[in-house]
CSV table of C-alpha atoms in Angstrom, one decimal:
chain,number,residue,atom,x,y,z
U,283,UNK,CA,12.0,20.3,-15.4
U,284,UNK,CA,14.2,22.1,-12.9
U,285,UNK,CA,14.6,20.4,-9.5
U,286,UNK,CA,14.1,23.8,-7.7
U,287,UNK,CA,10.7,24.3,-9.2
U,288,UNK,CA,8.0,24.6,-6.6
U,289,UNK,CA,4.8,22.5,-7.3
U,290,UNK,CA,1.4,22.3,-5.9
U,291,UNK,CA,0.9,18.7,-4.8
U,292,UNK,CA,-2.4,17.1,-4.0
U,293,UNK,CA,-2.2,13.9,-1.9
U,294,UNK,CA,-5.3,11.7,-1.2
U,295,UNK,CA,-6.3,9.7,1.8
U,296,UNK,CA,-5.4,12.3,4.4
U,297,UNK,CA,-6.1,9.9,7.3
U,298,UNK,CA,-3.1,7.8,6.3
U,299,UNK,CA,0.3,7.9,8.0
U,300,UNK,CA,1.7,7.4,4.5
U,301,UNK,CA,0.1,10.7,3.4
U,302,UNK,CA,1.4,12.5,6.5
U,303,UNK,CA,4.9,11.4,5.9
U,304,UNK,CA,4.8,12.1,2.1
U,305,UNK,CA,3.3,15.6,2.9
U,306,UNK,CA,6.2,16.3,5.3
U,307,UNK,CA,8.8,15.3,2.7
U,308,UNK,CA,7.1,17.4,0.0
U,309,UNK,CA,6.8,20.5,2.2
U,310,UNK,CA,10.3,20.2,3.4
U,311,UNK,CA,11.5,20.4,-0.2
U,312,UNK,CA,9.5,23.6,-0.7
U,313,UNK,CA,6.3,22.3,-2.4
U,314,UNK,CA,2.8,23.3,-1.5
U,315,UNK,CA,0.7,20.4,-0.2
U,316,UNK,CA,-3.1,19.9,-0.3
U,317,UNK,CA,-4.7,16.8,1.1
U,318,UNK,CA,-8.2,15.4,0.7
U,319,UNK,CA,-10.2,12.7,2.5
U,320,UNK,CA,-13.8,11.6,3.0
U,321,UNK,CA,-13.3,11.8,6.7
U,322,UNK,CA,-13.4,15.1,8.4
U,323,UNK,CA,-10.6,14.3,10.8
U,324,UNK,CA,-7.4,12.8,9.5
U,325,UNK,CA,-3.9,13.2,11.0
U,326,UNK,CA,-2.5,14.8,7.8
U,327,UNK,CA,-5.1,17.6,7.9
U,328,UNK,CA,-3.4,19.1,11.0
U,329,UNK,CA,0.2,18.9,9.8
U,330,UNK,CA,2.3,22.0,9.5
U,331,UNK,CA,3.3,20.6,6.1
U,332,UNK,CA,-0.3,20.9,4.7
U,333,UNK,CA,-1.6,24.2,3.2
U,334,UNK,CA,-5.2,23.1,2.6
U,335,UNK,CA,-7.6,20.2,3.3
U,336,UNK,CA,-10.8,19.3,1.5
U,337,UNK,CA,-13.4,16.9,2.5
U,338,UNK,CA,-14.6,14.8,-0.5
U,339,UNK,CA,-17.0,12.0,-1.3
U,340,UNK,CA,-15.9,8.4,-0.3
U,341,UNK,CA,-14.4,6.9,-3.5
U,342,UNK,CA,-15.7,3.4,-2.9
U,343,UNK,CA,-19.3,4.5,-2.6
U,344,UNK,CA,-19.4,7.6,-4.7
U,345,UNK,CA,-16.6,7.2,-7.2
U,346,UNK,CA,-17.9,9.5,-9.9
U,347,UNK,CA,-18.5,12.3,-7.4
U,348,UNK,CA,-15.1,11.7,-5.8
U,349,UNK,CA,-13.3,12.1,-9.1
U,350,UNK,CA,-15.2,15.2,-10.2
U,351,UNK,CA,-14.6,16.8,-6.9
U,352,UNK,CA,-10.9,16.2,-7.1
U,353,UNK,CA,-10.8,17.5,-10.7
U,354,UNK,CA,-12.6,20.6,-9.6
U,355,UNK,CA,-10.0,21.2,-6.8
U,356,UNK,CA,-7.2,20.7,-9.4
U,357,UNK,CA,-8.7,23.2,-11.8
U,358,UNK,CA,-9.6,25.8,-9.2
U,359,UNK,CA,-6.4,25.7,-7.2
U,360,UNK,CA,-4.0,25.0,-10.0
U,361,UNK,CA,-2.7,21.7,-8.7
U,362,UNK,CA,0.4,20.4,-10.6
U,363,UNK,CA,0.3,16.7,-9.6
U,364,UNK,CA,-2.2,14.4,-7.9
U,365,UNK,CA,-0.6,11.5,-5.9
U,366,UNK,CA,-3.1,8.9,-4.9
U,367,UNK,CA,-2.2,6.8,-1.9
U,368,UNK,CA,-4.6,3.9,-1.6
U,369,UNK,CA,-7.0,2.0,-3.9
U,370,UNK,CA,-8.7,5.1,-5.1
U,371,UNK,CA,-5.8,4.9,-7.6
U,372,UNK,CA,-7.8,2.5,-9.7
U,373,UNK,CA,-10.9,4.7,-9.6
U,374,UNK,CA,-8.9,7.8,-10.6
U,375,UNK,CA,-7.2,5.8,-13.4
U,376,UNK,CA,-10.6,4.9,-14.8
U,377,UNK,CA,-11.7,8.5,-14.8
U,378,UNK,CA,-8.4,10.2,-15.7
U,379,UNK,CA,-10.1,12.0,-18.6
U,380,UNK,CA,-11.8,14.3,-16.1
U,381,UNK,CA,-8.6,16.0,-15.1
U,382,UNK,CA,-7.0,18.9,-17.1
U,383,UNK,CA,-3.9,18.0,-19.2
U,384,UNK,CA,-1.9,20.5,-17.2
U,385,UNK,CA,-2.2,18.2,-14.1
U,386,UNK,CA,0.0,15.1,-13.8
U,387,UNK,CA,-1.8,12.1,-12.3
U,388,UNK,CA,0.8,9.9,-10.6
U,389,UNK,CA,-0.5,6.6,-11.8
U,390,UNK,CA,-0.5,4.2,-14.8
U,391,UNK,CA,-3.3,3.5,-17.3
U,392,UNK,CA,-6.2,1.6,-15.7
U,393,UNK,CA,-5.4,-1.7,-17.5
U,394,UNK,CA,-1.9,-1.7,-15.9
U,395,UNK,CA,-3.2,-0.7,-12.5
U,396,UNK,CA,-5.8,-3.4,-12.5
U,397,UNK,CA,-3.5,-6.1,-13.7
U,398,UNK,CA,-1.1,-5.4,-10.9
U,399,UNK,CA,-3.8,-4.9,-8.2
U,400,UNK,CA,-5.8,-8.1,-9.1
U,401,UNK,CA,-3.9,-11.0,-7.5
U,402,UNK,CA,-4.9,-13.5,-10.2
U,403,UNK,CA,-4.1,-11.2,-13.1
U,404,UNK,CA,-0.8,-10.3,-11.6
U,405,UNK,CA,0.3,-14.0,-11.2
U,406,UNK,CA,-0.8,-14.7,-14.8
U,407,UNK,CA,1.0,-11.6,-16.0
U,408,UNK,CA,4.2,-12.9,-14.4
U,409,UNK,CA,3.8,-16.2,-16.3
U,410,UNK,CA,3.1,-14.3,-19.5
U,411,UNK,CA,6.3,-12.3,-19.1
U,412,UNK,CA,8.4,-15.4,-18.3
U,413,UNK,CA,8.9,-14.5,-14.6
U,414,UNK,CA,9.1,-17.4,-12.2
U,415,UNK,CA,6.3,-17.3,-9.6
U,416,UNK,CA,4.3,-19.4,-7.1
U,417,UNK,CA,1.9,-22.1,-8.2
U,418,UNK,CA,-1.6,-20.8,-8.3
U,419,UNK,CA,-5.1,-21.3,-9.6
U,420,UNK,CA,-8.4,-19.5,-9.7
U,421,UNK,CA,-11.4,-20.6,-7.5
U,422,UNK,CA,-14.7,-19.2,-8.9
U,423,UNK,CA,-17.0,-22.0,-7.9
U,424,UNK,CA,-17.4,-25.0,-5.5
U,425,UNK,CA,-16.1,-27.2,-8.3
U,426,UNK,CA,-13.0,-25.1,-8.6
U,427,UNK,CA,-12.5,-25.4,-4.8
U,428,UNK,CA,-12.7,-29.2,-4.9
U,429,UNK,CA,-10.2,-29.3,-7.8
U,430,UNK,CA,-7.8,-27.0,-6.0
U,431,UNK,CA,-7.9,-29.1,-2.8
U,432,UNK,CA,-7.1,-32.2,-4.9
U,433,UNK,CA,-4.4,-30.7,-7.1
U,434,UNK,CA,-2.2,-28.9,-4.6
U,435,UNK,CA,0.3,-31.3,-3.0
U,436,UNK,CA,1.6,-28.7,-0.4
U,437,UNK,CA,-0.2,-26.1,1.8
U,438,UNK,CA,-1.7,-23.2,0.0
U,439,UNK,CA,-3.2,-19.8,0.7
U,440,UNK,CA,-6.7,-18.8,-0.3
U,441,UNK,CA,-7.5,-15.1,-0.7
U,442,UNK,CA,-9.7,-12.9,-3.0
U,443,UNK,CA,-8.2,-11.5,-6.1
U,444,UNK,CA,-9.1,-8.0,-4.9
U,445,UNK,CA,-8.1,-7.9,-1.2
U,446,UNK,CA,-5.6,-6.3,1.1
U,447,UNK,CA,-3.7,-6.9,4.4
U,448,UNK,CA,-6.8,-6.2,6.5
U,449,UNK,CA,-8.7,-9.1,5.1
U,450,UNK,CA,-8.7,-12.8,5.8
U,451,UNK,CA,-6.2,-15.1,4.2
U,452,UNK,CA,-6.9,-18.8,4.8
U,453,UNK,CA,-4.2,-21.4,5.0
U,454,UNK,CA,-5.4,-24.7,3.5
U,455,UNK,CA,-4.0,-28.2,3.0
U,456,UNK,CA,-4.4,-30.8,0.3
U,457,UNK,CA,-7.7,-32.6,0.7
U,458,UNK,CA,-9.3,-29.8,2.9
U,459,UNK,CA,-13.0,-29.1,2.7
U,460,UNK,CA,-13.3,-25.6,1.2
U,461,UNK,CA,-17.1,-25.4,1.3
U,462,UNK,CA,-16.9,-22.4,3.7
U,463,UNK,CA,-16.0,-20.2,0.7
U,464,UNK,CA,-18.6,-17.9,-0.8
U,465,UNK,CA,-18.4,-16.5,-4.4
U,466,UNK,CA,-18.6,-13.1,-5.9
U,467,UNK,CA,-18.5,-13.1,-9.7
U,468,UNK,CA,-16.5,-9.9,-9.8
U,469,UNK,CA,-14.0,-11.0,-7.2
U,470,UNK,CA,-12.9,-14.6,-7.4
U,471,UNK,CA,-10.5,-16.4,-5.0
U,472,UNK,CA,-6.9,-17.3,-5.8
U,473,UNK,CA,-5.4,-20.5,-4.4
U,474,UNK,CA,-1.6,-19.9,-4.1
U,475,UNK,CA,1.2,-22.1,-3.0
U,476,UNK,CA,2.3,-21.4,0.6
U,477,UNK,CA,6.1,-21.1,0.5
U,478,UNK,CA,8.3,-20.6,3.5
U,479,UNK,CA,11.4,-18.4,3.4
U,480,UNK,CA,12.7,-14.9,4.3
U,481,UNK,CA,10.0,-12.4,3.8
U,482,UNK,CA,10.6,-8.8,2.5
U,483,UNK,CA,8.4,-5.9,1.4
U,484,UNK,CA,9.3,-3.1,-0.9
U,485,UNK,CA,8.3,0.4,-1.8
U,486,UNK,CA,9.3,2.0,-5.1
U,487,UNK,CA,8.6,5.4,-6.8
U,488,UNK,CA,8.5,4.9,-10.5
U,489,UNK,CA,8.0,6.9,-13.7
U,490,UNK,CA,7.6,5.7,-17.3
U,491,UNK,CA,9.2,2.3,-16.6
U,492,UNK,CA,12.1,3.6,-14.5
U,493,UNK,CA,12.6,3.3,-10.7
U,494,UNK,CA,13.6,6.5,-9.0
U,495,UNK,CA,13.4,5.7,-5.3
U,496,UNK,CA,13.3,2.3,-3.5
U,497,UNK,CA,13.2,0.8,0.0
U,498,UNK,CA,13.4,-2.9,1.0
U,499,UNK,CA,12.4,-3.9,4.5
U,500,UNK,CA,12.1,-7.4,6.1
U,501,UNK,CA,8.8,-8.4,7.7
U,502,UNK,CA,9.5,-7.9,11.4
U,503,UNK,CA,6.8,-6.8,13.8
U,504,UNK,CA,3.5,-7.0,12.0
U,505,UNK,CA,-0.2,-7.3,12.7
U,506,UNK,CA,-1.0,-11.0,12.3
U,507,UNK,CA,2.3,-11.5,10.5
U,508,UNK,CA,1.2,-9.4,7.5
U,509,UNK,CA,0.7,-5.7,8.1
U,510,UNK,CA,4.1,-4.3,9.1
U,511,UNK,CA,4.5,-2.1,12.2
U,512,UNK,CA,8.2,-1.5,12.1
U,513,UNK,CA,10.4,-0.7,9.1
U,514,UNK,CA,14.2,-0.8,8.5
U,515,UNK,CA,15.7,-0.5,5.0
U,516,UNK,CA,18.1,-3.3,4.0
U,517,UNK,CA,20.3,-3.7,1.0
U,518,UNK,CA,19.1,-6.5,-1.3
U,519,UNK,CA,20.4,-6.1,-4.8
U,520,UNK,CA,18.5,-9.1,-6.1
U,521,UNK,CA,15.2,-7.4,-5.0
U,522,UNK,CA,16.2,-4.1,-6.6
U,523,UNK,CA,17.0,-5.9,-9.9
U,524,UNK,CA,13.8,-7.9,-9.8
U,525,UNK,CA,11.7,-4.8,-9.1
U,526,UNK,CA,13.3,-2.8,-11.9
U,527,UNK,CA,12.5,-5.6,-14.4
U,528,UNK,CA,8.9,-5.6,-13.4
U,529,UNK,CA,8.6,-1.8,-13.6
U,530,UNK,CA,10.3,-1.9,-17.1
U,531,UNK,CA,8.0,-4.7,-18.3
U,532,UNK,CA,4.9,-2.7,-17.5
U,533,UNK,CA,6.2,0.8,-18.3
U,534,UNK,CA,4.9,1.6,-14.8
U,535,UNK,CA,4.2,5.0,-13.3
U,536,UNK,CA,3.2,5.3,-9.7
U,537,UNK,CA,4.0,3.9,-6.3
U,538,UNK,CA,4.8,0.1,-6.3
U,539,UNK,CA,4.9,-2.3,-3.3
U,540,UNK,CA,5.9,-5.9,-3.6
U,541,UNK,CA,5.8,-8.8,-1.1
U,542,UNK,CA,8.7,-11.2,-1.6
U,543,UNK,CA,9.8,-14.6,-0.4
U,544,UNK,CA,13.5,-15.3,-0.7
U,545,UNK,CA,13.7,-19.1,-0.8
U,546,UNK,CA,17.1,-20.8,-0.4
U,547,UNK,CA,16.5,-23.1,-3.4
U,548,UNK,CA,14.0,-21.2,-5.6
U,549,UNK,CA,15.3,-17.7,-5.1
U,550,UNK,CA,13.0,-14.6,-5.2
U,551,UNK,CA,9.3,-15.0,-5.8
U,552,UNK,CA,6.6,-12.4,-5.2
U,553,UNK,CA,3.4,-13.2,-3.3
U,554,UNK,CA,1.5,-10.2,-4.6
U,555,UNK,CA,1.9,-6.6,-5.9
U,556,UNK,CA,0.4,-3.4,-4.5
U,557,UNK,CA,0.4,-0.6,-7.2
U,558,UNK,CA,-0.2,2.1,-4.6
U,559,UNK,CA,1.5,3.7,-1.6
U,560,UNK,CA,2.9,1.4,1.0
U,561,UNK,CA,4.6,1.8,4.3
U,562,UNK,CA,8.1,2.1,2.8
U,563,UNK,CA,7.5,5.8,2.2
U,564,UNK,CA,7.8,6.2,6.0
U,565,UNK,CA,11.5,5.3,6.1
U,566,UNK,CA,12.7,8.3,4.1
U,567,UNK,CA,13.9,11.5,5.7
U,568,UNK,CA,14.0,15.1,4.4
U,569,UNK,CA,17.6,14.8,3.6
U,570,UNK,CA,17.1,12.2,0.8
U,571,UNK,CA,14.8,14.5,-1.1
U,572,UNK,CA,12.5,11.7,-2.2
U,573,UNK,CA,10.2,14.4,-3.7
U,574,UNK,CA,12.5,14.4,-6.7
U,575,UNK,CA,11.6,10.8,-7.5
U,576,UNK,CA,7.9,11.7,-8.1
U,577,UNK,CA,9.0,14.1,-10.8
U,578,UNK,CA,11.7,11.8,-12.3
U,579,UNK,CA,14.5,14.4,-11.6
U,580,UNK,CA,17.2,12.2,-9.9
U,581,UNK,CA,19.7,10.1,-11.7
U,582,UNK,CA,20.9,7.9,-8.8
U,583,UNK,CA,18.4,5.7,-7.0
U,584,UNK,CA,17.1,7.3,-3.8
U,585,UNK,CA,17.0,5.0,-0.8
U,586,UNK,CA,16.4,5.6,3.0
U,587,UNK,CA,19.3,5.9,5.4
U,588,UNK,CA,20.8,2.6,6.4
U,589,UNK,CA,20.2,1.5,10.0
U,590,UNK,CA,17.2,3.9,10.6
U,591,UNK,CA,14.2,2.0,12.0
U,592,UNK,CA,10.7,3.6,12.1
U,593,UNK,CA,7.5,2.4,13.5
U,594,UNK,CA,3.8,3.1,13.7
U,595,UNK,CA,3.8,3.8,17.4
U,596,UNK,CA,0.1,3.5,17.9
U,597,UNK,CA,0.0,0.2,16.1
U,598,UNK,CA,2.9,-1.1,18.1
U,599,UNK,CA,1.2,-0.2,21.3
U,600,UNK,CA,-2.0,-1.9,20.2
U,601,UNK,CA,-0.6,-5.0,18.5
U,602,UNK,CA,3.2,-5.2,18.9
U,603,UNK,CA,3.3,-6.9,22.3
U,604,UNK,CA,1.2,-9.8,21.1
U,605,UNK,CA,2.7,-13.2,20.4
U,606,UNK,CA,1.3,-13.1,16.9
U,607,UNK,CA,3.2,-10.0,16.0
U,608,UNK,CA,6.7,-11.4,16.0
U,609,UNK,CA,8.2,-14.9,16.0
U,610,UNK,CA,9.1,-15.9,19.6
U,611,UNK,CA,7.9,-12.4,20.8
U,612,UNK,CA,8.6,-11.4,24.4
U,613,UNK,CA,8.0,-8.1,26.3
U,614,UNK,CA,11.8,-7.6,26.4
U,615,UNK,CA,12.0,-7.8,22.6
U,616,UNK,CA,9.0,-5.6,22.2
U,617,UNK,CA,10.3,-2.8,24.5
U,618,UNK,CA,13.7,-3.0,22.8
U,619,UNK,CA,12.1,-2.4,19.4
U,620,UNK,CA,10.0,0.4,20.8
U,621,UNK,CA,13.1,2.2,22.1
U,622,UNK,CA,15.1,1.7,18.9
U,623,UNK,CA,12.5,2.9,16.4
U,624,UNK,CA,11.4,6.5,15.5
U,625,UNK,CA,7.6,7.0,15.5
U,626,UNK,CA,6.3,8.0,12.1
U,627,UNK,CA,3.6,10.2,13.6
U,628,UNK,CA,5.2,12.0,16.6
U,629,UNK,CA,7.4,15.0,15.6
U,630,UNK,CA,8.6,17.9,17.7
U,631,UNK,CA,8.5,20.1,14.6
U,632,UNK,CA,5.0,18.9,13.6
U,633,UNK,CA,3.2,18.0,16.8
U,634,UNK,CA,-0.5,18.5,15.9
U,635,UNK,CA,-1.0,15.1,14.1
U,636,UNK,CA,0.1,13.2,17.1
U,637,UNK,CA,-2.1,15.3,19.4
U,638,UNK,CA,-5.1,14.7,17.1
U,639,UNK,CA,-4.6,10.9,16.9
U,640,UNK,CA,-7.2,10.0,19.5
U,641,UNK,CA,-9.9,12.1,17.7
U,642,UNK,CA,-8.8,10.6,14.4
U,643,UNK,CA,-9.0,7.1,15.7
U,644,UNK,CA,-12.5,7.8,17.2
U,645,UNK,CA,-13.7,8.6,13.7
U,646,UNK,CA,-12.1,5.4,12.3
U,647,UNK,CA,-13.8,3.4,15.1
U,648,UNK,CA,-17.1,4.9,14.2
U,649,UNK,CA,-16.7,3.9,10.6
U,650,UNK,CA,-15.6,0.4,11.6
U,651,UNK,CA,-18.9,0.0,13.5
U,652,UNK,CA,-20.8,1.5,10.6
U,653,UNK,CA,-19.3,-1.0,8.1
U,654,UNK,CA,-19.2,-3.9,10.6
U,655,UNK,CA,-15.4,-4.4,10.1
U,656,UNK,CA,-12.4,-4.3,12.4
U,657,UNK,CA,-10.3,-1.3,13.2
U,658,UNK,CA,-7.8,-2.0,10.4
U,659,UNK,CA,-10.7,-2.5,8.0
U,660,UNK,CA,-12.5,0.7,9.2
U,661,UNK,CA,-9.3,2.6,8.5
U,662,UNK,CA,-9.5,2.0,4.7
U,663,UNK,CA,-12.9,0.6,4.0
U,664,UNK,CA,-14.3,3.5,2.0
U,665,UNK,CA,-11.2,3.8,-0.2
U,666,UNK,CA,-11.1,0.2,-1.4
U,667,UNK,CA,-11.9,-1.0,-4.8
U,668,UNK,CA,-12.9,-4.6,-5.5
U,669,UNK,CA,-13.3,-4.8,-9.2
U,670,UNK,CA,-16.9,-3.6,-9.4
U,671,UNK,CA,-17.8,-1.4,-12.5
U,672,UNK,CA,-18.4,2.3,-11.7
């Protein structure tokens, strides 16, 4: 496949800053970009990089309609590749047979996607593949909760098997009363050892078990210490090798994000895996031609430029100044980071997404009220998948 070939690329979740940045990279390389979303107003819709926008059904609530609508767009507009961004990936993987063979779905078979998405299945898969990981156990009942509280000898995290950064993670201690937990048979809890150490996140573009692009960034400014607001690529050969092994073990195709702890005695362990787009895509520039990685065209691993720091400017303004966003945070540190980092939304060459941000956020706030969730939850609520059959 020639690297100069122009493709028609369809990217989902148009409201996302990830989609906006990927659309810009694709368009800069000469590809035609279409974006879709269930919201009428999303920042990517107004980008110069985007040739067409389509409003579609919400994948969480109308999954079959969503997939059929995307398949119709693909057929009608001769789309070459569909790149899902968020958890609609799982839904598309389940209904991949709806799409014409001529279109490349940038994802893995559903069984692989689900194993990596489900936090319990992922940890068990690491054990099955002989990869060292954190101590964990399933909590599906009040009896399991009592057993976990008795068996752990150190602090541990409690979160649902299908969950994401916008949702609650409880920190528990041996002997704690866990009667506050409620139970969903399709979405159990995982109790997982709470290990301190240097924290890193990754983003990789993979195809057929090979890694074609990769970024590693330490957890710096973040909402509640988990959802990163600033991003700076660092060299960490150990993380690159670890990630490559996982991608090879699962013959994975798609985006891949991993959350790591680098412990001085135990080395690298992953907290969880996100087989979908993550914020690392926002560190690449046009010059790296990361578009090639999505088609498996490059031979050398594509990485972001060293020393470049990017940020979600709106997120930093809302959350970055708070004490919870950075260890020993001060206004001086916060303003220094704001001056150093490039905003992933604002662009002199592509100003409309930034101009439309207030209107886009108004729509997200409306959905947050509708679904009775916070701003971060409202952002992604109708694109989540929690293991329920469709």
